[in-house]
Amino acid sequence: MRALLAIWSKEWRALSRDVHGLAVLFLMPAAFIVIMSLALSDVFRDGSTRQVAFAVLAAGGPNVSQALADDLAGEGFTPTAAPDSEAAAREQVRKGRPALVLLVPEKFGADPSAKLKLLVDPTLPPMQIAGFLQRLQGATLGVKTSAPPLDLEVVGNPRGGRPSSVQQNVPAWLIFGMFLVVMPISALFIAERRDGTLARLVSQRVPFSMLLLGKVGPLFVINMVQAALMLLAGRTLVPWLGGESLALPARWDLLAAVAASTSLAAIGWGLLVAVASRTVEQATVIGGVGTILAAALGGIMVPRFVMPESMQTWAGFSPMAWALDGFHAVILRQGSAADIAFPCLKLLVLAAALLAAALWLHHNRRAG
Amino acid sequence: MLTCTENLRFFGGVQGLRGARLRERVDSVANFARIVNVMPRRAGELSGGLRRRLNLAIGLLTEPRILLLDEPTVGVDPQSRSFLLDSIRALAGEGRTILYTSHYMEEVEAICDRVAIIDAGRVLRQGALDELLRDEAAVVTVRQGRSLEQLFMHLTNRSLRD
């Protein structure tokens, strides 16, 4: 234990003096948070120019459905194929595609008690729902001049609400910043290998596993400080510069659990790159490019909900997407422990696998 | 990244030294290696000679009975090299066993009692230095002289190691 404390102390000193590494870890994600939150704020705002897909299911048959859909199309509303049944319509809206389905009963227009029903994706901005209702009023089959009788039904959506710009960008760039620990870890590790520090420690019977564990502690603390500062930036810096303030969740413990799981996965990744790379240049390429690719894929740089469906499927393979799911479960949906359990479990399993791979690679190379 | 003091305290801590004992050993080895004046400086900023002396100091923290020194004089200035060789002699004089690896045969001749010539992972010759140089077969073959360098070149066929 004393040896581990000595290693922690050494790592802490070495990391705190790596000015460039610390700048990458703290200034870069903060800059991304501010820039991207401001740059994308219109995209996330209610009533944006997003195209909304809708469908019409008329009991009178496909021709009636098609005619009404044609009347409603335009000004950001795009018709899609009519679902087969009300149940199918409900299922489609649940998935968000289309975001609106208008159900027209058979006797609508003839029977005053017959009401239209509009199934609505809950993530659809109210401005766009109002816009659709206005178009509906203008195209009420020419039957009535007053507003048509209508039931509005918001269909439950397991995806939860869509994040605002700051809700997307703060956790996203925090995760990216956490994974950037790959840079200082590998630079320090390679320098220690080059200077003979690692060989000397191994010759003093310090197990390699303890050397790796010795690096985990200080880096974990740095990641937690990153998390606190980036959330603070979302809370204060972004609104100060004219953006929206980040609403913090009530469950800090869940937020800390997601941050901790993300940190361990990021450190595991960093340690594997450090052990695998023979030079700093190699580590920069493997670690830097790998991190950026995982960020691009995982919905960090481009939010997943604006990606095509096939890309959203691929995004699910990125650990950064798992971390983002965890943060969104807490920040966005005020979720419970059950909501973050799966993302956190995936991150922790990945962390253990990466650490085991680093140990295996080290022993394999020594044996070779 | 770490200063000389921090390096010594770190390696001492890893090997279980602490408190007054750690301070005493750090002072002692710093004096022995004559690095007291540079203790507040970062190791990465030191010259090659000073780094080697810091390495030697780290190796002596726990007063080991056996010391493994792997090419300790590579890339150092003549003064530091002379100091290191004198220090190693002094340590050997105190009764420590020192395993010294080097490509500089004159250094080996100057400080070693027993020598093993290793090439490509194989031990080609080993024994007391005097005995190796007296080895009749080697002397006959090595007509240029009786230096360890000549013996080494002869045993390794003078071929380049690429």
Short mmCIF file of C-alpha atoms in Angstrom, two decimals:
data_model
loop_
_atom_site.label_atom_id
_atom_site.label_comp_id
_atom_site.label_asym_id
_atom_site.label_seq_id
_atom_site.Cartn_x
_atom_site.Cartn_y
_atom_site.Cartn_z
CA MET A 1 0.00 0.00 0.00
CA ARG A 2 2.88 2.35 0.81
CA ALA A 3 4.39 1.67 -2.60
CA LEU A 4 1.06 2.44 -4.25
CA LEU A 5 0.82 5.74 -2.33
CA ALA A 6 4.34 6.61 -3.42
CA ILE A 7 3.43 5.92 -7.05
CA TRP A 8 0.24 7.99 -6.74
CA SER A 9 2.21 10.86 -5.28
CA LYS A 10 4.77 10.66 -8.09
CA GLU A 11 2.07 10.48 -10.78
CA TRP A 12 0.25 13.43 -9.29
CA ARG A 13 3.36 15.59 -9.32
CA ALA A 14 4.32 14.56 -12.84
CA LEU A 15 0.83 15.18 -14.22
CA SER A 16 0.44 18.52 -12.47
CA ARG A 17 3.62 19.73 -14.17
CA ASP A 18 2.58 18.64 -17.65
CA VAL A 19 1.26 22.06 -18.66
CA HIS A 20 0.44 21.09 -22.23
CA GLY A 21 -1.32 17.91 -21.18
CA LEU A 22 -3.42 19.80 -18.64
CA ALA A 23 -4.28 22.43 -21.23
CA VAL A 24 -5.55 19.69 -23.54
CA LEU A 25 -7.60 18.18 -20.72
CA PHE A 26 -9.20 21.36 -19.42
CA LEU A 27 -9.07 24.21 -21.93
CA MET A 28 -9.93 22.22 -25.05
CA PRO A 29 -13.20 20.67 -23.81
CA ALA A 30 -14.19 24.00 -22.23
CA ALA A 31 -13.61 25.74 -25.56
CA PHE A 32 -15.61 23.07 -27.40
CA ILE A 33 -18.47 23.42 -24.89
CA VAL A 34 -18.71 27.16 -25.40
CA ILE A 35 -18.22 27.14 -29.17
CA MET A 36 -20.51 24.21 -29.97
CA SER A 37 -23.24 25.25 -27.52
CA LEU A 38 -23.42 28.65 -29.17
CA ALA A 39 -22.95 27.40 -32.71
CA LEU A 40 -25.68 24.76 -32.51
CA SER A 41 -28.15 26.66 -30.35
CA ASP A 42 -30.52 27.34 -33.28
CA VAL A 43 -30.54 23.69 -34.26
CA PHE A 44 -31.84 22.69 -30.84
CA ARG A 45 -34.26 25.59 -30.40
CA ASP A 46 -38.03 25.04 -30.56
CA GLY A 47 -39.51 25.92 -33.92
CA SER A 48 -36.29 25.35 -35.80
CA THR A 49 -36.32 24.58 -39.48
CA ARG A 50 -36.25 20.83 -38.86
CA GLN A 51 -38.36 18.87 -41.36
CA VAL A 52 -41.20 17.02 -39.63
CA ALA A 53 -42.50 13.79 -41.13
CA PHE A 54 -46.23 13.09 -40.78
CA ALA A 55 -48.75 10.52 -42.03
CA VAL A 56 -52.52 10.40 -42.41
CA LEU A 57 -54.57 7.29 -41.71
CA ALA A 58 -58.12 7.83 -42.88
CA ALA A 59 -60.83 5.24 -42.30
CA GLY A 60 -62.19 6.28 -45.68
CA GLY A 61 -59.32 4.55 -47.45
CA PRO A 62 -55.91 5.30 -48.98
CA ASN A 63 -57.24 7.83 -51.43
CA VAL A 64 -58.70 10.00 -48.66
CA SER A 65 -55.47 9.65 -46.70
CA GLN A 66 -53.38 10.65 -49.69
CA ALA A 67 -55.57 13.64 -50.54
CA LEU A 68 -55.43 15.00 -47.01
CA ALA A 69 -51.69 14.36 -46.77
CA ASP A 70 -51.17 16.34 -49.96
CA ASP A 71 -53.15 19.24 -48.48
CA LEU A 72 -51.16 19.22 -45.26
CA ALA A 73 -47.72 18.93 -46.88
CA GLY A 74 -45.40 21.93 -47.04
CA GLU A 75 -43.77 24.52 -44.76
CA GLY A 76 -41.56 21.95 -43.07
CA PHE A 77 -44.09 19.10 -43.00
CA THR A 78 -43.29 16.11 -45.20
CA PRO A 79 -45.84 13.34 -45.80
CA THR A 80 -44.82 9.70 -45.43
CA ALA A 81 -46.63 6.47 -46.24
CA ALA A 82 -49.80 5.88 -44.22
CA PRO A 83 -49.46 3.19 -41.54
CA ASP A 84 -51.60 0.07 -41.82
CA SER A 85 -53.49 0.54 -38.58
CA GLU A 86 -53.83 2.78 -35.54
CA ALA A 87 -51.62 0.39 -33.56
CA ALA A 88 -48.94 0.55 -36.26
CA ALA A 89 -49.27 4.34 -36.31
CA ARG A 90 -48.80 4.50 -32.56
CA GLU A 91 -45.73 2.26 -32.77
CA GLN A 92 -44.19 4.42 -35.51
CA VAL A 93 -44.72 7.64 -33.57
CA ARG A 94 -43.24 5.93 -30.52
CA LYS A 95 -40.06 5.54 -32.57
CA GLY A 96 -40.26 9.16 -33.71
CA ARG A 97 -40.74 8.34 -37.42
CA PRO A 98 -43.06 9.93 -38.41
CA ALA A 99 -43.41 12.45 -35.62
CA LEU A 100 -47.13 13.02 -36.33
CA VAL A 101 -49.94 10.74 -37.47
CA LEU A 102 -53.42 12.11 -38.12
CA LEU A 103 -56.23 9.56 -37.64
CA VAL A 104 -59.43 10.42 -39.50
CA PRO A 105 -62.58 8.52 -38.47
CA GLU A 106 -65.00 7.24 -41.11
CA LYS A 107 -67.87 9.60 -40.42
CA PHE A 108 -65.75 12.69 -39.89
CA GLY A 109 -67.60 15.68 -41.27
CA ALA A 110 -70.95 13.91 -41.28
CA ASP A 111 -71.15 12.93 -37.63
CA PRO A 112 -70.42 15.88 -35.27
CA SER A 113 -69.23 13.45 -32.59
CA ALA A 114 -66.53 12.05 -34.88
CA LYS A 115 -63.19 13.55 -33.88
CA LEU A 116 -59.80 13.67 -35.48
CA LYS A 117 -56.98 12.21 -33.45
CA LEU A 118 -53.39 13.41 -33.73
CA LEU A 119 -50.64 11.15 -32.41
CA VAL A 120 -47.62 13.25 -31.45
CA ASP A 121 -43.96 12.48 -30.73
CA PRO A 122 -43.32 14.14 -27.33
CA THR A 123 -39.94 15.42 -28.46
CA LEU A 124 -41.54 17.52 -31.16
CA PRO A 125 -41.25 21.24 -30.30
CA PRO A 126 -44.66 22.79 -29.40
CA MET A 127 -44.19 25.44 -32.09
CA GLN A 128 -44.17 22.74 -34.74
CA ILE A 129 -47.24 21.02 -33.29
CA ALA A 130 -49.03 24.38 -33.37
CA GLY A 131 -47.86 24.88 -36.96
CA PHE A 132 -49.29 21.52 -37.98
CA LEU A 133 -52.62 22.24 -36.28
CA GLN A 134 -52.80 25.52 -38.16
CA ARG A 135 -52.28 23.72 -41.46
CA LEU A 136 -54.85 21.14 -40.41
CA GLN A 137 -57.39 23.86 -39.73
CA GLY A 138 -56.79 25.32 -43.17
CA ALA A 139 -57.22 21.99 -44.86
CA THR A 140 -60.12 20.47 -42.95
CA LEU A 141 -61.35 18.67 -45.96
CA GLY A 142 -63.42 21.71 -46.89
CA VAL A 143 -66.02 20.34 -44.51
CA LYS A 144 -65.93 23.00 -41.82
CA THR A 145 -64.75 26.53 -41.47
CA SER A 146 -64.18 26.42 -37.72
CA ALA A 147 -61.43 24.45 -35.98
CA PRO A 148 -61.99 20.71 -36.43
CA PRO A 149 -62.83 18.59 -33.37
CA LEU A 150 -59.53 17.01 -32.42
CA ASP A 151 -57.96 14.84 -29.73
CA LEU A 152 -54.27 15.31 -29.27
CA GLU A 153 -52.46 12.24 -27.97
CA VAL A 154 -48.80 12.40 -27.02
CA VAL A 155 -47.37 8.95 -27.53
CA GLY A 156 -44.88 7.70 -24.93
CA ASN A 157 -41.36 7.73 -26.29
CA PRO A 158 -38.71 5.51 -24.74
CA ARG A 159 -35.95 7.71 -26.19
CA GLY A 160 -36.96 10.41 -23.75
CA GLY A 161 -36.85 14.08 -24.60
CA ARG A 162 -34.40 15.58 -27.02
CA PRO A 163 -31.52 17.48 -25.40
CA SER A 164 -31.05 21.20 -25.69
CA SER A 165 -27.78 22.51 -27.07
CA VAL A 166 -26.16 22.88 -23.68
CA GLN A 167 -27.55 19.52 -22.49
CA GLN A 168 -25.95 17.89 -25.51
CA ASN A 169 -22.66 19.75 -25.60
CA VAL A 170 -21.63 19.87 -21.94
CA PRO A 171 -21.67 16.10 -21.31
CA ALA A 172 -20.47 15.39 -24.85
CA TRP A 173 -17.32 17.49 -24.63
CA LEU A 174 -16.77 16.48 -21.04
CA ILE A 175 -16.65 12.84 -22.18
CA PHE A 176 -14.32 13.80 -25.02
CA GLY A 177 -12.07 15.64 -22.58
CA MET A 178 -12.02 12.67 -20.22
CA PHE A 179 -10.94 10.34 -23.01
CA LEU A 180 -8.15 12.75 -23.90
CA VAL A 181 -6.26 11.51 -20.83
CA VAL A 182 -4.80 9.12 -23.36
CA MET A 183 -2.35 11.89 -24.29
CA PRO A 184 -0.69 12.61 -20.92
CA ILE A 185 -0.86 8.95 -19.85
CA SER A 186 0.97 7.71 -22.91
CA ALA A 187 3.47 10.59 -23.02
CA LEU A 188 4.42 10.02 -19.39
CA PHE A 189 4.48 6.26 -19.68
CA ILE A 190 6.71 6.32 -22.77
CA ALA A 191 9.06 8.85 -21.13
CA GLU A 192 9.32 6.61 -18.06
CA ARG A 193 10.04 3.58 -20.23
CA ARG A 194 12.68 5.52 -22.20
CA ASP A 195 14.37 6.88 -19.06
CA GLY A 196 14.47 3.46 -17.42
CA THR A 197 12.09 4.39 -14.60
CA LEU A 198 9.76 1.47 -15.36
CA ALA A 199 12.65 -1.00 -15.66
CA ARG A 200 14.02 0.22 -12.35
CA LEU A 201 10.65 -0.16 -10.62
CA VAL A 202 10.17 -3.64 -12.04
CA SER A 203 13.69 -4.53 -10.88
CA GLN A 204 12.61 -3.40 -7.41
CA ARG A 205 9.86 -6.00 -7.55
CA VAL A 206 7.05 -3.52 -8.02
CA PRO A 207 4.43 -5.52 -9.98
CA PHE A 208 3.49 -4.03 -13.33
CA SER A 209 -0.16 -4.26 -12.34
CA MET A 210 0.61 -1.99 -9.38
CA LEU A 211 2.35 0.48 -11.68
CA LEU A 212 -0.79 0.66 -13.80
CA LEU A 213 -3.04 0.95 -10.75
CA GLY A 214 -0.75 3.68 -9.47
CA LYS A 215 -1.60 5.71 -12.55
CA VAL A 216 -5.36 5.16 -12.21
CA GLY A 217 -5.79 7.10 -8.92
CA PRO A 218 -4.43 10.54 -9.90
CA LEU A 219 -5.96 10.36 -13.38
CA PHE A 220 -9.33 9.48 -11.87
CA VAL A 221 -9.12 12.56 -9.64
CA ILE A 222 -8.22 14.71 -12.67
CA ASN A 223 -11.23 13.33 -14.58
CA MET A 224 -13.53 14.14 -11.66
CA VAL A 225 -12.16 17.68 -11.47
CA GLN A 226 -12.74 17.92 -15.23
CA ALA A 227 -16.34 16.83 -14.73
CA ALA A 228 -16.96 19.42 -12.00
CA LEU A 229 -15.38 22.24 -14.01
CA MET A 230 -17.14 21.38 -17.28
CA LEU A 231 -20.54 21.23 -15.56
CA LEU A 232 -19.71 24.56 -13.97
CA ALA A 233 -18.85 25.94 -17.41
CA GLY A 234 -22.25 24.80 -18.68
CA ARG A 235 -23.92 26.36 -15.66
CA THR A 236 -22.10 29.72 -15.69
CA LEU A 237 -19.83 30.34 -18.67
CA VAL A 238 -22.27 29.40 -21.44
CA PRO A 239 -25.15 31.60 -20.12
CA TRP A 240 -22.69 34.41 -19.44
CA LEU A 241 -21.82 34.32 -23.13
CA GLY A 242 -25.46 34.37 -24.17
CA GLY A 243 -26.34 30.67 -24.27
CA GLU A 244 -28.72 28.58 -22.21
CA SER A 245 -27.74 27.59 -18.67
CA LEU A 246 -27.34 23.89 -17.90
CA ALA A 247 -29.99 22.64 -15.47
CA LEU A 248 -28.24 20.32 -13.03
CA PRO A 249 -29.93 17.12 -11.86
CA ALA A 250 -31.13 16.44 -8.34
CA ARG A 251 -29.24 13.11 -8.19
CA TRP A 252 -25.59 14.10 -7.92
CA ASP A 253 -24.68 10.57 -6.89
CA LEU A 254 -25.90 9.21 -10.24
CA LEU A 255 -24.03 11.93 -12.09
CA ALA A 256 -20.88 10.99 -10.16
CA ALA A 257 -21.42 7.29 -10.96
CA VAL A 258 -21.64 8.00 -14.70
CA ALA A 259 -18.60 10.29 -14.55
CA ALA A 260 -16.63 7.66 -12.61
CA SER A 261 -17.51 4.86 -15.05
CA THR A 262 -16.57 7.09 -17.98
CA SER A 263 -13.30 8.01 -16.30
CA LEU A 264 -12.31 4.39 -15.70
CA ALA A 265 -13.04 3.46 -19.32
CA ALA A 266 -11.04 6.46 -20.52
CA ILE A 267 -8.09 5.61 -18.26
CA GLY A 268 -8.20 1.97 -19.42
CA TRP A 269 -8.04 3.17 -23.01
CA GLY A 270 -5.15 5.48 -22.17
CA LEU A 271 -3.18 2.73 -20.43
CA LEU A 272 -3.64 0.31 -23.32
CA VAL A 273 -2.43 2.91 -25.83
CA ALA A 274 0.50 3.76 -23.54
CA VAL A 275 1.61 0.12 -23.28
CA ALA A 276 1.02 -0.60 -26.97
CA SER A 277 2.86 2.45 -28.30
CA ARG A 278 6.62 2.49 -28.56
CA THR A 279 6.95 6.22 -29.23
CA VAL A 280 5.04 9.38 -28.37
CA GLU A 281 4.31 9.81 -32.07
CA GLN A 282 2.66 6.38 -32.19
CA ALA A 283 0.63 7.16 -29.10
CA THR A 284 -0.48 10.47 -30.56
CA VAL A 285 -1.70 8.78 -33.72
CA ILE A 286 -3.35 5.76 -32.08
CA GLY A 287 -4.72 7.62 -29.06
CA GLY A 288 -5.61 10.89 -30.74
CA VAL A 289 -7.17 9.47 -33.88
CA GLY A 290 -8.94 6.69 -31.95
CA THR A 291 -10.44 9.19 -29.54
CA ILE A 292 -11.59 11.54 -32.30
CA LEU A 293 -13.12 8.67 -34.28
CA ALA A 294 -14.96 7.38 -31.21
CA ALA A 295 -16.21 10.92 -30.60
CA ALA A 296 -17.37 11.38 -34.18
CA LEU A 297 -19.13 8.02 -34.15
CA GLY A 298 -20.55 8.30 -30.65
CA GLY A 299 -22.61 11.44 -31.08
CA ILE A 300 -20.11 13.80 -29.47
CA MET A 301 -19.36 15.96 -32.48
CA VAL A 302 -22.70 15.47 -34.23
CA PRO A 303 -25.70 14.62 -32.03
CA ARG A 304 -27.00 11.14 -32.68
CA PHE A 305 -30.59 12.27 -33.23
CA VAL A 306 -29.59 14.22 -36.33
CA MET A 307 -27.74 11.19 -37.73
CA PRO A 308 -29.39 8.85 -40.23
CA GLU A 309 -30.79 5.68 -38.70
CA SER A 310 -27.95 3.46 -39.95
CA MET A 311 -25.38 5.80 -38.39
CA GLN A 312 -27.32 5.79 -35.12
CA THR A 313 -26.94 2.02 -35.06
CA TRP A 314 -23.18 2.27 -35.56
CA ALA A 315 -22.99 4.99 -32.91
CA GLY A 316 -24.09 2.40 -30.37
CA PHE A 317 -20.66 0.76 -30.66
CA SER A 318 -18.80 3.81 -29.35
CA PRO A 319 -18.06 3.91 -25.59
CA MET A 320 -18.58 7.65 -25.77
CA ALA A 321 -22.19 6.99 -26.83
CA TRP A 322 -22.63 4.78 -23.75
CA ALA A 323 -21.27 7.54 -21.55
CA LEU A 324 -23.50 10.11 -23.25
CA ASP A 325 -26.52 7.84 -22.68
CA GLY A 326 -25.63 7.73 -19.00
CA PHE A 327 -25.23 11.50 -18.68
CA HIS A 328 -28.45 12.14 -20.60
CA ALA A 329 -30.34 9.67 -18.40
CA VAL A 330 -29.39 11.82 -15.39
CA ILE A 331 -29.25 15.35 -16.78
CA LEU A 332 -32.04 15.15 -19.32
CA ARG A 333 -34.52 12.63 -17.99
CA GLN A 334 -33.78 12.92 -14.25
CA GLY A 335 -33.49 9.14 -14.34
CA SER A 336 -32.95 6.61 -11.59
CA ALA A 337 -30.11 4.19 -10.84
CA ALA A 338 -31.78 1.65 -13.11
CA ASP A 339 -31.55 4.09 -16.02
CA ILE A 340 -27.77 4.47 -15.75
CA ALA A 341 -27.02 0.86 -14.79
CA PHE A 342 -26.57 -0.50 -18.30
CA PRO A 343 -24.41 2.32 -19.71
CA CYS A 344 -22.25 2.27 -16.56
CA LEU A 345 -21.92 -1.51 -16.66
CA LYS A 346 -20.78 -1.40 -20.28
CA LEU A 347 -18.19 1.26 -19.45
CA LEU A 348 -16.87 -0.66 -16.44
CA VAL A 349 -16.61 -3.91 -18.37
CA LEU A 350 -14.75 -2.04 -21.09
CA ALA A 351 -12.40 -0.50 -18.50
CA ALA A 352 -11.60 -3.94 -17.06
CA ALA A 353 -11.08 -5.41 -20.55
CA LEU A 354 -8.75 -2.58 -21.60
CA LEU A 355 -6.71 -2.87 -18.40
CA ALA A 356 -6.45 -6.64 -18.83
CA ALA A 357 -5.38 -6.14 -22.45
CA ALA A 358 -2.66 -3.68 -21.34
CA LEU A 359 -1.34 -6.19 -18.78
CA TRP A 360 -1.47 -9.04 -21.28
CA LEU A 361 0.35 -7.00 -23.92
CA HIS A 362 3.06 -6.01 -21.47
CA HIS A 363 3.66 -9.58 -20.30
CA ASN A 364 3.50 -10.88 -23.85
CA ARG A 365 6.17 -8.44 -24.98
CA ARG A 366 8.42 -9.26 -22.05
CA ALA A 367 8.03 -12.96 -22.73
CA GLY A 368 8.74 -12.37 -26.43
CA MET B 1 9.06 16.00 -14.33
CA LEU B 2 10.25 15.24 -10.79
CA THR B 3 13.11 16.98 -9.00
CA CYS B 4 16.11 14.98 -7.77
CA THR B 5 14.75 15.11 -4.21
CA GLU B 6 11.33 13.90 -5.36
CA ASN B 7 12.90 11.11 -7.40
CA LEU B 8 14.89 9.88 -4.42
CA ARG B 9 11.91 10.15 -2.09
CA PHE B 10 9.68 8.35 -4.59
CA PHE B 11 12.00 5.40 -5.15
CA GLY B 12 12.72 5.24 -1.42
CA GLY B 13 8.98 5.22 -0.71
CA VAL B 14 8.36 2.47 -3.24
CA GLN B 15 10.96 0.36 -1.45
CA GLY B 16 9.39 0.90 1.95
CA LEU B 17 11.56 3.69 3.39
CA ARG B 18 9.74 6.45 5.24
CA GLY B 19 10.07 9.27 7.76
CA ALA B 20 13.47 9.99 9.31
CA ARG B 21 15.03 6.90 7.75
CA LEU B 22 14.02 8.03 4.27
CA ARG B 23 15.38 11.54 4.88
CA GLU B 24 18.62 10.14 6.22
CA ARG B 25 19.10 7.81 3.23
CA VAL B 26 18.25 10.57 0.72
CA ASP B 27 20.85 12.87 2.32
CA SER B 28 23.41 10.10 2.46
CA VAL B 29 23.14 8.97 -1.17
CA ALA B 30 22.96 12.56 -2.40
CA ASN B 31 26.22 13.25 -0.61
CA PHE B 32 27.80 10.08 -1.94
CA ALA B 33 26.80 10.87 -5.54
CA ARG B 34 27.67 14.57 -5.05
CA ILE B 35 24.34 15.81 -6.29
CA VAL B 36 23.41 17.85 -3.21
CA ASN B 37 23.61 21.12 -5.14
CA VAL B 38 21.17 20.00 -7.82
CA MET B 39 18.60 18.33 -5.57
CA PRO B 40 15.89 20.98 -6.20
CA ARG B 41 16.33 20.72 -9.98
CA ARG B 42 14.19 18.51 -12.21
CA ALA B 43 15.93 15.35 -13.33
CA GLY B 44 14.95 15.95 -16.95
CA GLU B 45 16.94 19.19 -16.99
CA LEU B 46 20.19 17.65 -15.75
CA SER B 47 23.23 16.81 -17.86
CA GLY B 48 23.93 13.18 -18.74
CA GLY B 49 26.62 12.93 -16.07
CA LEU B 50 24.37 14.28 -13.33
CA ARG B 51 21.56 11.96 -14.38
CA ARG B 52 23.89 8.97 -14.09
CA ARG B 53 24.93 10.10 -10.64
CA LEU B 54 21.27 10.47 -9.67
CA ASN B 55 20.68 6.94 -10.98
CA LEU B 56 23.53 5.65 -8.85
CA ALA B 57 22.12 7.46 -5.83
CA ILE B 58 18.70 5.90 -6.39
CA GLY B 59 20.30 2.47 -6.62
CA LEU B 60 22.00 2.98 -3.28
CA LEU B 61 18.94 4.11 -1.32
CA THR B 62 18.31 0.76 0.34
CA GLU B 63 22.01 -0.06 0.74
CA PRO B 64 21.81 -3.16 -1.46
CA ARG B 65 24.43 -5.87 -1.11
CA ILE B 66 24.26 -6.51 -4.84
CA LEU B 67 24.20 -3.62 -7.29
CA LEU B 68 23.39 -4.05 -10.99
CA LEU B 69 24.82 -1.21 -13.08
CA ASP B 70 23.86 -1.30 -16.74
CA GLU B 71 26.24 0.87 -18.79
CA PRO B 72 26.33 3.65 -16.18
CA THR B 73 28.90 5.75 -18.03
CA VAL B 74 27.22 6.01 -21.42
CA GLY B 75 27.05 9.58 -22.64
CA VAL B 76 28.72 11.25 -19.69
CA ASP B 77 31.56 13.75 -19.52
CA PRO B 78 35.07 12.52 -18.57
CA GLN B 79 34.89 14.04 -15.08
CA SER B 80 31.60 12.35 -14.26
CA ARG B 81 32.86 9.10 -15.75
CA SER B 82 35.97 9.19 -13.60
CA PHE B 83 33.85 10.00 -10.56
CA LEU B 84 31.45 7.15 -11.28
CA LEU B 85 34.25 4.63 -11.70
CA ASP B 86 35.89 5.80 -8.46
CA SER B 87 32.53 5.55 -6.69
CA ILE B 88 31.99 2.02 -7.98
CA ARG B 89 35.43 1.01 -6.79
CA ALA B 90 34.64 2.49 -3.39
CA LEU B 91 31.35 0.59 -3.21
CA ALA B 92 33.10 -2.65 -4.13
CA GLY B 93 35.71 -1.87 -1.50
CA GLU B 94 32.93 -1.77 1.11
CA GLY B 95 32.14 -5.40 0.28
CA ARG B 96 29.26 -4.95 -2.16
CA THR B 97 28.91 -7.22 -5.15
CA ILE B 98 28.61 -5.16 -8.30
CA LEU B 99 27.38 -6.56 -11.57
CA TYR B 100 28.61 -4.12 -14.18
CA THR B 101 27.70 -4.28 -17.87
CA SER B 102 29.57 -2.18 -20.40
CA HIS B 103 30.76 -1.97 -23.96
CA TYR B 104 33.84 -0.06 -22.78
CA MET B 105 36.47 -2.75 -22.24
CA GLU B 106 38.97 -0.39 -20.65
CA GLU B 107 36.40 0.38 -17.95
CA VAL B 108 35.89 -3.32 -17.33
CA GLU B 109 39.61 -3.86 -17.09
CA ALA B 110 39.86 -0.93 -14.71
CA ILE B 111 37.24 -1.96 -12.16
CA CYS B 112 36.20 -5.62 -12.58
CA ASP B 113 37.63 -8.73 -10.91
CA ARG B 114 35.66 -11.30 -12.86
CA VAL B 115 34.44 -10.91 -16.43
CA ALA B 116 31.92 -12.65 -18.66
CA ILE B 117 32.01 -11.89 -22.38
CA ILE B 118 28.51 -12.20 -23.77
CA ASP B 119 27.61 -12.01 -27.43
CA ALA B 120 24.14 -12.49 -28.92
CA GLY B 121 22.91 -13.89 -25.63
CA ARG B 122 25.68 -16.49 -25.28
CA VAL B 123 28.46 -16.43 -22.70
CA LEU B 124 31.67 -16.84 -24.74
CA ARG B 125 34.21 -16.64 -21.91
CA GLN B 126 34.05 -16.05 -18.20
CA GLY B 127 36.48 -15.99 -15.34
CA ALA B 128 38.88 -13.79 -13.50
CA LEU B 129 40.17 -10.95 -15.64
CA ASP B 130 43.83 -12.04 -15.27
CA GLU B 131 42.96 -15.60 -16.22
CA LEU B 132 41.09 -14.54 -19.31
CA LEU B 133 43.97 -12.41 -20.51
CA ARG B 134 46.42 -15.22 -19.77
CA ASP B 135 44.33 -17.73 -21.67
CA GLU B 136 46.88 -19.36 -23.92
CA ALA B 137 44.63 -20.02 -26.88
CA ALA B 138 43.35 -16.51 -26.88
CA VAL B 139 46.80 -15.01 -26.55
CA VAL B 140 48.10 -17.12 -29.44
CA THR B 141 45.24 -15.99 -31.62
CA VAL B 142 45.16 -12.44 -30.44
CA ARG B 143 48.61 -11.47 -31.54
CA GLN B 144 47.98 -7.75 -31.35
CA GLY B 145 48.09 -7.69 -27.60
CA ARG B 146 46.59 -8.88 -24.36
CA SER B 147 43.87 -6.33 -23.88
CA LEU B 148 40.31 -7.28 -23.08
CA GLU B 149 39.22 -5.28 -26.10
CA GLN B 150 41.33 -7.47 -28.42
CA LEU B 151 40.03 -10.61 -26.78
CA PHE B 152 36.47 -9.41 -27.14
CA MET B 153 36.97 -8.55 -30.82
CA HIS B 154 38.56 -11.90 -31.45
CA LEU B 155 35.81 -13.85 -29.73
CA THR B 156 33.06 -11.97 -31.51
CA ASN B 157 34.76 -12.33 -34.93
CA ARG B 158 35.06 -8.57 -35.37
CA SER B 159 31.78 -8.55 -37.19
CA LEU B 160 29.48 -5.55 -36.98
CA ARG B 161 26.37 -5.88 -34.85
CA ASP B 162 23.53 -4.60 -36.99
#
